[in-house]
Coordinates of C-alpha atoms in Angstrom, one line a residue:
X1003 CA 193.3 104.6 51.1
X1004 CA 195.1 103.0 53.9
X1005 CA 197.9 104.7 56.0
X1006 CA 200.7 103.5 53.7
X1007 CA 199.0 104.9 50.6
X1008 CA 198.1 108.1 52.3
X1009 CA 201.6 108.7 53.6
X1010 CA 203.0 108.0 50.1
X1011 CA 200.6 110.4 48.5
X1012 CA 201.4 113.0 51.1
X1013 CA 205.1 112.7 50.4
X1014 CA 204.5 112.9 46.7
X1015 CA 202.3 116.0 47.1
X1016 CA 205.0 117.7 49.1
X1017 CA 207.7 117.0 46.6
X1018 CA 205.6 118.4 43.7
X1019 CA 204.0 121.4 45.5
X1020 CA 207.4 122.5 46.9
X1021 CA 208.5 123.0 43.4
X1022 CA 206.3 126.1 43.4
X1023 CA 208.1 129.2 44.5
X1024 CA 207.2 130.2 48.1
X1025 CA 206.0 126.8 49.3
X1026 CA 207.7 125.9 52.5
X1027 CA 206.1 122.5 53.1
X1028 CA 202.9 120.5 52.9
X1029 CA 200.8 119.3 55.8
X1030 CA 197.8 117.0 55.9
X1031 CA 194.8 118.0 57.9
X1032 CA 191.6 120.1 57.9
X1033 CA 190.8 122.9 55.5
X1034 CA 190.2 126.4 56.8
X1035 CA 187.7 128.8 55.3
X1036 CA 187.7 132.4 56.5
X1037 CA 190.0 131.5 59.4
X1038 CA 187.6 128.8 60.7
X1039 CA 188.4 125.1 60.6
X1040 CA 186.1 122.9 58.5
X1041 CA 185.7 119.1 58.5
X1042 CA 187.1 118.8 54.9
X1043 CA 190.5 117.0 54.5
X1044 CA 193.1 118.9 52.6
X1045 CA 196.8 119.2 51.8
X1046 CA 197.7 122.3 53.8
X1047 CA 200.3 124.1 51.8
X1048 CA 202.5 126.3 54.0
X1049 CA 203.8 129.6 52.7
X1050 CA 205.5 132.6 54.4
X1051 CA 203.1 135.1 52.9
X1052 CA 199.9 134.9 50.9
X1053 CA 199.9 136.7 47.5
X1054 CA 196.9 137.4 45.3
X1055 CA 196.6 135.1 42.3
X1056 CA 196.5 138.0 39.9
X1057 CA 199.9 139.1 41.2
X1058 CA 201.5 135.7 40.5
X1059 CA 202.8 134.1 37.3
X1060 CA 200.8 130.9 36.3
X1061 CA 203.7 128.7 37.4
X1062 CA 203.5 130.2 40.9
X1063 CA 199.8 129.5 41.5
X1064 CA 199.1 126.6 43.8
X1065 CA 196.5 124.2 42.3
X1066 CA 193.1 123.9 44.1
X1067 CA 193.6 120.2 44.5
X1068 CA 196.3 117.5 44.1
X1069 CA 195.1 114.1 42.8
X1070 CA 191.6 114.6 44.1
X1071 CA 192.5 116.1 47.5
X1072 CA 191.8 119.8 48.0
X1073 CA 194.7 122.1 48.9
X1074 CA 194.6 124.9 51.4
X1075 CA 197.2 127.7 51.3
X1076 CA 198.1 128.6 54.9
X1077 CA 200.8 130.7 56.5
X1078 CA 203.7 129.1 58.3
X1079 CA 202.9 129.0 62.0
X1080 CA 204.8 131.5 64.1
X1081 CA 205.5 129.7 67.4
X1082 CA 204.8 131.5 70.6
X1083 CA 207.0 130.1 73.4
X1084 CA 205.2 128.9 76.5
X1085 CA 206.4 128.8 80.0
X1086 CA 205.1 127.3 83.2
X1087 CA 204.6 127.8 86.9
X1088 CA 202.8 125.3 89.2
X1089 CA 201.6 126.6 92.6
X1090 CA 202.1 123.3 94.4
X1091 CA 204.9 120.9 95.2
X1092 CA 203.9 117.2 94.7
X1093 CA 204.9 113.9 96.1
X1094 CA 204.9 111.5 94.5
X1095 CA 205.8 113.3 91.3
X1096 CA 203.2 113.1 88.5
X1097 CA 202.8 114.7 85.0
X1098 CA 201.4 118.1 84.5
X1099 CA 203.3 119.8 87.4
X1100 CA 206.0 122.6 87.5
X1101 CA 209.7 122.1 87.0
X1102 CA 212.6 124.6 86.9
X1103 CA 216.4 124.7 86.8
X1104 CA 216.4 127.9 88.9
X1105 CA 218.8 129.6 86.5
X1106 CA 218.1 133.3 85.8
X1107 CA 218.2 135.4 82.7
X1108 CA 219.7 138.9 82.3
X1109 CA 216.6 140.4 84.0
X1110 CA 217.1 138.0 87.0
X1111 CA 214.0 136.0 86.0
X1112 CA 213.8 132.3 86.7
X1113 CA 212.7 130.0 83.9
X1114 CA 210.2 127.2 84.5
X1115 CA 208.1 124.7 82.6
X1116 CA 205.9 121.6 82.8
X1117 CA 206.8 118.0 83.6
X1118 CA 205.2 116.1 80.7
X1119 CA 205.5 112.4 81.7
X1120 CA 208.0 109.8 82.8
X1121 CA 210.1 107.4 80.7
X1122 CA 212.8 104.8 81.0
X1123 CA 216.2 104.9 79.2
X1124 CA 216.4 102.1 76.7
X1125 CA 219.1 99.5 77.7
X1126 CA 219.7 100.9 81.2
X1127 CA 218.8 99.0 84.4
X1128 CA 216.7 100.5 87.1
X1129 CA 216.6 102.5 89.3
X1130 CA 219.1 104.5 87.3
X1131 CA 216.9 104.6 84.2
X1132 CA 213.9 106.7 85.2
X1133 CA 213.7 110.1 83.5
X1134 CA 211.2 113.0 83.2
X1135 CA 210.3 114.3 79.8
X1136 CA 209.8 117.9 79.0
X1137 CA 210.9 120.5 76.4
X1138 CA 214.5 121.5 75.7
X1139 CA 213.5 125.2 76.1
X1140 CA 212.3 124.3 79.6
X1141 CA 215.2 122.2 81.0
X1142 CA 217.9 124.2 79.1
X1143 CA 216.5 127.7 79.9
X1144 CA 219.0 130.4 80.7
X1145 CA 222.0 128.3 79.8
X1146 CA 221.4 125.0 81.7
X1147 CA 223.3 121.9 80.5
X1148 CA 223.7 118.2 81.1
X1149 CA 224.3 117.5 84.8
X1150 CA 222.4 120.6 86.1
X1151 CA 219.8 120.1 88.8
X1152 CA 216.1 120.2 88.0
X1153 CA 213.7 121.2 90.8
X1154 CA 209.9 120.9 91.4
X1155 CA 209.2 124.2 93.0
X1156 CA 206.2 125.8 94.6
X1157 CA 204.8 129.2 93.7
X1158 CA 203.4 131.8 96.1
X1159 CA 200.2 133.7 95.4
X1160 CA 200.4 137.1 97.1
X1161 CA 197.3 139.2 96.4
X1162 CA 197.0 137.8 92.9
X1163 CA 200.7 138.1 92.1
X1164 CA 202.3 134.7 91.7
X1165 CA 206.0 134.3 92.2
X1166 CA 208.3 131.3 92.5
X1167 CA 209.6 130.4 95.9
X1168 CA 213.3 130.7 95.4
X1169 CA 214.4 129.9 99.0
X1170 CA 217.2 127.4 98.8
X1171 CA 215.7 124.9 101.3
X1172 CA 212.3 124.9 99.6
X1173 CA 213.3 124.3 95.9
X1174 CA 212.8 120.6 96.0
X1175 CA 215.5 119.1 93.7
X1176 CA 214.2 116.0 91.9
X1177 CA 217.0 115.1 89.4
X1178 CA 219.6 116.2 87.0
X1179 CA 219.5 116.9 83.2
X1180 CA 220.5 113.7 81.4
X1181 CA 220.1 114.7 77.8
X1182 CA 219.6 118.4 77.0
X1183 CA 218.0 117.4 73.7
X1184 CA 217.4 119.9 71.0
X1185 CA 215.1 122.4 69.3
X1186 CA 215.0 121.6 65.6
X1187 CA 214.2 119.1 62.8
X1188 CA 215.0 115.4 63.2
X1189 CA 214.7 112.8 60.4
X1190 CA 212.5 109.9 61.4
X1191 CA 211.0 107.1 59.4
X1192 CA 207.6 105.5 60.2
X1193 CA 207.3 101.9 59.0
X1194 CA 206.5 101.6 55.3
X1195 CA 207.0 105.3 54.7
X1196 CA 209.7 107.6 53.6
X1197 CA 211.9 109.5 56.1
X1198 CA 210.6 112.9 57.1
X1199 CA 211.9 115.8 59.2
X1200 CA 209.9 116.2 62.4
X1201 CA 210.3 119.2 64.7
X1202 CA 211.6 118.3 68.2
X1203 CA 211.7 120.4 71.3
X1204 CA 212.6 117.8 73.9
X1205 CA 214.9 117.0 76.8
X1206 CA 215.1 114.6 79.7
X1207 CA 216.3 114.7 83.3
X1208 CA 217.1 111.6 85.4
X1209 CA 215.1 111.3 88.6
X1210 CA 217.0 111.1 91.8
X1211 CA 215.8 107.6 92.9
X1212 CA 218.0 105.8 95.5
X1213 CA 216.8 102.4 96.6
X1214 CA 218.4 101.1 99.8
X1215 CA 219.0 97.3 99.7
X1216 CA 218.9 97.1 103.6
X1217 CA 215.2 97.9 103.8
X1218 CA 214.1 98.5 100.2
X1219 CA 213.5 102.2 101.1
X1220 CA 213.6 104.9 98.4
X1221 CA 215.9 107.6 99.8
X1222 CA 215.2 109.8 96.8
X1223 CA 212.1 111.1 94.9
X1224 CA 209.0 109.0 94.2
X1225 CA 206.8 109.2 91.1
X1226 CA 203.9 107.4 89.5
X1227 CA 202.3 107.0 86.1
X1228 CA 199.6 109.7 86.4
X1229 CA 198.8 113.1 84.8
X1230 CA 197.4 115.6 87.3
X1231 CA 193.7 115.9 86.7
X1232 CA 193.7 114.2 83.3
X1233 CA 190.6 112.1 84.2
X1234 CA 189.6 110.8 80.8
X1235 CA 186.6 108.6 81.7
X1236 CA 187.9 108.4 85.3
X1237 CA 191.4 107.4 84.2
X1238 CA 194.4 109.7 84.8
X1239 CA 197.1 107.2 83.8
X1240 CA 198.9 106.9 80.5
X1241 CA 197.9 103.6 78.9
X1242 CA 200.3 103.5 75.9
X1243 CA 201.8 105.6 73.1
X1244 CA 200.2 106.3 69.7
X1245 CA 200.7 108.1 66.5
X1246 CA 198.4 110.7 65.0
X1247 CA 198.7 109.7 61.3
X1248 CA 197.1 111.1 58.1
X1249 CA 194.6 108.2 58.1
X1250 CA 193.4 109.2 61.6
X1251 CA 191.8 112.4 60.2
X1252 CA 188.5 112.5 58.3
X1253 CA 185.1 111.7 59.6
X1254 CA 185.0 112.4 63.4
X1255 CA 187.4 114.7 65.2
X1256 CA 190.7 113.3 66.5
X1257 CA 190.3 114.5 70.1
X1258 CA 193.3 115.3 72.3
X1259 CA 193.9 116.6 75.8
X1260 CA 196.7 118.2 77.8
X1261 CA 197.2 119.1 81.4
X1262 CA 199.4 122.2 82.1
X1263 CA 199.9 124.3 85.2
X1264 CA 198.5 127.4 83.7
X1265 CA 195.3 126.2 82.1
X1266 CA 195.1 122.7 83.6
X1267 CA 193.1 120.2 81.5
X1268 CA 192.1 121.4 78.0
X1269 CA 190.4 119.7 75.1
X1270 CA 191.1 120.1 71.4
X1271 CA 191.3 118.4 68.1
X1272 CA 194.2 117.8 65.7
X1273 CA 193.8 120.0 62.6
X1274 CA 197.1 119.0 60.9
X1275 CA 199.3 116.0 61.4
X1276 CA 202.2 117.6 59.6
X1277 CA 202.1 121.4 60.3
X1278 CA 205.4 123.0 59.1
X1279 CA 207.4 124.7 61.8
X1280 CA 209.6 127.6 60.6
X1281 CA 212.6 125.2 60.9
X1282 CA 210.9 123.0 58.3
X1283 CA 210.1 120.1 60.6
X1284 CA 206.6 118.6 60.9
X1285 CA 204.5 119.0 64.0
X1286 CA 201.0 118.4 65.3
X1287 CA 198.7 121.4 65.0
X1288 CA 195.9 121.4 67.6
X1289 CA 192.9 123.6 68.0
X1290 CA 190.9 124.1 71.2
X1291 CA 187.3 122.8 71.1
X1292 CA 186.2 123.8 74.6
X1293 CA 187.0 126.8 76.8
X1294 CA 189.8 126.4 79.3
X1295 CA 189.5 126.9 83.0
X1296 CA 189.7 130.6 82.5
X1297 CA 186.8 130.6 80.1
X1298 CA 189.0 131.3 77.1
X1299 CA 189.1 129.3 73.9
X1300 CA 192.7 128.4 74.3
X1301 CA 194.3 124.9 74.2
X1302 CA 197.4 126.2 76.0
X1303 CA 198.9 129.3 77.5
X1304 CA 202.0 130.4 79.2
X1305 CA 202.4 127.8 82.0
X1306 CA 201.8 124.8 79.8
X1307 CA 205.1 124.2 77.9
X1308 CA 206.2 120.6 78.1
X1309 CA 202.7 119.1 78.7
X1310 CA 202.0 115.6 77.3
X1311 CA 199.5 115.5 74.5
X1312 CA 197.1 112.6 75.2
X1313 CA 194.4 111.1 73.0
X1314 CA 190.9 109.8 74.0
X1315 CA 192.3 106.4 74.8
X1316 CA 194.8 107.8 77.3
X1317 CA 197.7 107.3 74.9
X1318 CA 200.4 109.9 74.7
X1319 CA 200.8 111.2 71.2
X1320 CA 203.0 114.3 71.5
X1321 CA 204.7 116.9 73.6
X1322 CA 203.4 120.5 73.6
X1323 CA 206.1 123.1 72.8
X1324 CA 204.5 126.3 71.6
X1325 CA 201.3 128.3 70.9
X1326 CA 200.4 130.0 67.7
X1327 CA 201.2 133.7 68.0
X1328 CA 198.5 134.6 65.5
X1329 CA 195.7 132.3 66.9
X1330 CA 195.5 131.8 70.7
X1331 CA 193.2 128.8 70.2
X1332 CA 195.9 126.8 68.5
X1333 CA 199.0 124.9 69.7
X1334 CA 202.0 123.1 68.3
X1335 CA 203.2 119.8 69.6
X1336 CA 206.0 117.4 68.7
X1337 CA 205.1 113.8 67.6
X1338 CA 206.0 111.3 70.3
X1339 CA 207.7 108.6 68.2
X1340 CA 210.5 110.8 66.8
X1341 CA 211.1 112.0 70.4
X1342 CA 211.4 108.4 71.6
X1343 CA 213.9 107.6 68.9
X1344 CA 216.0 110.7 69.4
X1345 CA 216.3 110.4 73.2
X1346 CA 216.3 106.6 73.2
X1347 CA 213.5 106.4 75.8
X1348 CA 210.2 104.4 76.3
X1349 CA 207.4 106.4 78.1
X1350 CA 206.2 104.7 81.3
X1351 CA 202.6 103.6 80.7
X1352 CA 200.3 100.8 81.7
X1353 CA 201.4 98.9 78.6
X1354 CA 205.1 99.6 79.4
X1355 CA 205.6 99.7 83.2
X1356 CA 209.1 100.0 84.7
X1357 CA 210.4 96.8 86.2
X1358 CA 212.3 96.1 89.4
X1359 CA 213.4 99.0 91.6
X1360 CA 212.4 101.5 88.9
X1361 CA 208.8 100.7 89.6
X1362 CA 206.5 102.4 92.1
X1363 CA 208.9 103.8 94.6
X1364 CA 206.7 104.3 97.7
X1365 CA 207.9 101.1 99.3
X1366 CA 209.2 101.9 102.8
X1367 CA 210.0 99.6 105.7
X1368 CA 208.8 102.3 108.1
X1369 CA 205.5 102.7 106.2
X1370 CA 204.5 104.6 103.1
X1371 CA 205.9 108.1 103.2
X1372 CA 203.5 110.3 101.2
X1373 CA 204.8 113.8 102.0
X1374 CA 207.4 115.9 100.1
X1375 CA 210.7 113.9 100.3
X1376 CA 213.4 116.4 101.4
X1377 CA 216.3 114.0 101.1
X1378 CA 217.6 115.3 97.7
X1379 CA 217.2 118.9 98.9
X1380 CA 219.4 118.4 102.0
X1381 CA 222.0 116.5 100.1
X1382 CA 222.1 119.2 97.4
X1383 CA 222.6 121.9 100.0
X1384 CA 225.3 119.8 101.7
X1385 CA 227.2 119.2 98.4
X1386 CA 227.2 122.9 97.7
X1387 CA 229.8 123.3 100.4
X1388 CA 233.5 122.6 99.8
X1389 CA 233.9 120.3 102.8
X1390 CA 230.6 118.5 101.9
X1391 CA 231.8 117.8 98.4
X1392 CA 235.1 116.5 99.7
X1393 CA 233.5 114.1 102.2
X1394 CA 230.9 112.9 99.7
X1395 CA 233.6 111.9 97.2
X1396 CA 235.4 109.9 99.9
X1397 CA 232.2 108.1 100.7
X1398 CA 231.6 107.3 97.0
X1399 CA 235.2 106.0 96.7
X1400 CA 234.8 103.5 99.5
X1401 CA 231.0 102.9 99.4
X1402 CA 231.1 99.5 97.7
X1403 CA 233.8 98.2 100.0
X1404 CA 231.9 99.2 103.2
X1405 CA 228.6 97.6 101.8
X1406 CA 230.5 94.4 101.0
X1407 CA 232.1 94.2 104.4
X1408 CA 228.8 94.8 106.3
X1409 CA 226.9 92.4 104.2
X1410 CA 229.5 89.6 103.8
X1411 CA 232.2 89.8 106.5
X1412 CA 230.8 88.3 109.7
X1413 CA 232.7 90.4 112.3
X1414 CA 231.5 93.6 110.5
X1415 CA 227.9 92.3 110.1
X1416 CA 227.7 91.4 113.8
X1417 CA 229.1 94.8 114.9
X1418 CA 226.7 96.6 112.6
X1419 CA 223.6 94.9 114.1
X1420 CA 224.8 94.9 117.7
X1421 CA 225.6 98.6 117.4
X1422 CA 222.0 99.2 116.2
X1423 CA 223.4 100.5 112.9
X1424 CA 220.2 99.7 110.9
X1425 CA 218.0 101.5 113.4
X1426 CA 220.2 104.6 113.6
X1427 CA 220.4 104.6 109.8
X1428 CA 216.7 104.4 109.5
X1429 CA 216.3 107.4 111.7
X1430 CA 218.8 109.4 109.7
X1431 CA 217.0 108.4 106.4
X1432 CA 213.6 109.3 107.8
X1433 CA 214.8 112.7 109.1
X1434 CA 216.4 113.4 105.7
X1435 CA 213.0 112.8 104.1
X1436 CA 210.9 114.4 106.8
X1437 CA 212.5 117.1 109.0
X1438 CA 209.7 116.5 111.6
X1439 CA 211.2 113.1 112.4
X1440 CA 214.0 113.7 114.8
X1441 CA 217.1 111.6 115.2
X1442 CA 217.5 110.0 118.6
X1443 CA 220.9 110.1 120.5
X1444 CA 220.4 106.6 121.8
X1445 CA 218.7 103.4 120.4
X1446 CA 218.0 100.5 122.7
X1447 CA 220.8 101.4 125.1
X1448 CA 223.4 102.1 122.4
X1449 CA 224.6 105.7 122.0
X1450 CA 225.7 107.3 118.7
X1451 CA 229.3 107.6 120.1
X1452 CA 229.3 103.8 120.8
X1453 CA 227.9 103.0 117.4
X1454 CA 230.5 105.1 115.5
X1455 CA 233.5 103.9 117.5
X1456 CA 232.5 100.2 117.2
X1457 CA 232.1 100.5 113.4
X1458 CA 235.3 102.5 113.0
X1459 CA 237.2 99.8 114.9
X1460 CA 235.8 96.8 113.0
X1461 CA 236.1 98.5 109.6
X1462 CA 239.7 99.4 110.4
X1463 CA 240.5 95.8 111.3
X1464 CA 238.7 94.2 108.3
X1465 CA 239.0 96.9 105.6
X1466 CA 241.6 97.8 103.0
X1467 CA 244.6 100.0 103.8
X1468 CA 243.0 103.0 102.0
X1469 CA 239.7 102.6 104.0
X1470 CA 241.7 102.5 107.2
X1471 CA 243.5 105.7 106.2
X1472 CA 240.2 107.5 105.5
X1473 CA 238.6 106.4 108.8
X1474 CA 241.7 107.5 110.8
X1475 CA 241.6 110.9 109.0
X1476 CA 238.0 111.7 109.7
X1477 CA 237.1 109.9 112.9
X1478 CA 238.0 112.7 115.3
X1479 CA 236.0 115.2 113.2
X1480 CA 232.9 112.9 113.3
X1481 CA 233.2 112.3 117.0
X1482 CA 233.5 116.0 117.6
X1483 CA 230.0 116.8 116.3
X1484 CA 228.0 113.5 116.3
X1485 CA 226.0 114.4 119.3
X1486 CA 225.5 118.1 118.4
X1487 CA 222.2 117.8 116.5
X1488 CA 219.0 115.8 116.1
X1489 CA 217.9 117.2 112.8
X1490 CA 220.1 117.1 109.6
X1491 CA 218.2 120.0 108.0
X1492 CA 218.8 122.4 110.9
X1493 CA 222.4 121.2 111.1
X1494 CA 223.0 121.9 107.4
X1495 CA 221.3 125.2 107.6
X1496 CA 223.6 126.3 110.5
X1497 CA 226.6 125.1 108.6
X1498 CA 225.5 127.1 105.5
X1499 CA 225.0 130.2 107.7
X1500 CA 228.5 129.9 109.1
X1501 CA 230.1 130.1 105.7
X1502 CA 233.1 128.6 107.3
X1503 CA 233.3 125.1 105.8
X1504 CA 233.4 123.6 109.3
X1505 CA 234.3 120.0 109.8
X1506 CA 230.8 118.9 110.7
X1507 CA 229.6 117.6 107.4
X1508 CA 230.4 113.9 107.6
X1509 CA 227.2 112.7 109.3
X1510 CA 224.9 113.7 106.4
X1511 CA 227.0 111.7 104.0
X1512 CA 227.3 108.8 106.3
X1513 CA 223.6 108.6 106.9
X1514 CA 222.7 108.8 103.2
X1515 CA 225.5 106.9 101.5
X1516 CA 225.4 103.9 103.8
X1517 CA 221.8 103.4 103.0
X1518 CA 222.7 100.5 100.7
X1519 CA 223.7 98.4 103.7
X1520 CA 221.3 95.6 104.5

């Protein structure tokens, strides 16, 4: 039978067999004998408990086959939640690394999980359309919601005890939750088949990518289409997306891989394309075929939640969300296509690369910056202060007007370049990314004081009445501290330590938010 016929027979079998009391749902996969997986295809009939045939009425007995395909009575899988910690911070970001929202539970424990892969938001232009994909139970852990920050933390191994580094200036923020997603069934229809409920545990966070038009520099995080250590035939990229369908089973094993922080790369096979989660939704059911890096026959363990499930052709087929609490060799994963439909995303792959500024983001006028980009971190810290949030909002309100004046009003353009504005801004941006790059007090004979006063004067002459009002309000504050630091990170840390909401916050915002100026 072809896929269309198999799917129709599967749907028919489920309708008929669910009429039997105690049947929760029907999967399609490999038959088990004595707890071991065989190569025989079967309708896997899921029940909450197994009862001996002699204790059942004839109408309650599950037939040994349905229209020529054997049945296999199996217990509904009890998911075992998985969590994640990754020892390293990564730049550029790749799949298979640690993420956290740094929120704590009642025991003051910080939740964390795995970054599965990257995707673009359907119908949204770049660079505001790049998201990371993971589980809902990872991004939303401990009460997080849309708009909350997601971090890519590091972990510290102290004499065998591994703990997350919770220091504020080392958390490495990378984006914000865009769609908190869900944990539960979702109705999805594959072409030429009937609608089915698929279990989803998924969510996305938008990456903090900020492309400056003045030098095409990414002032935010960088990423690339790669899974850490995936290495399938020497290839660690995702090539495309694919479905694991009923017709894919039978004959040779359907081999899949995942990369998670806890157990890194593992190899397994799909033993059910429609395993029934307790919610009633269908899921992929995977069994390890090789020992993991710890020598254990486990496909996943705590530390792997959110990992992308990839087939032998480097195509993403699912998203890992739980282990089987009764069999450590087995794992549950969501099908990828229902996730794509629910979240309205397209995974970034070789077949579907992002276009324009949402593409590879290591494109810097000052040369490729390959270390950890600290721009988002210093901005987050700055915005966590009352004065910082106030100044930042003022900059946002007038940002487009300033960019237009610098790029299109000749007196402003001339003043910007004669004042060495692009060079000063480049130093501020580079220092925000890399604290080791210090900001000079003078560039080619022009001091910071001169640059600020010249730009304030010309913008006051050429700008709107509201822009003039804002410049007049904040100019004296800026001039009071503009020469008091050569490192934004140290400056912000001192400001945080003061806890006094001093007036010295404008420079950080000016340096970052004017990065759109050519």
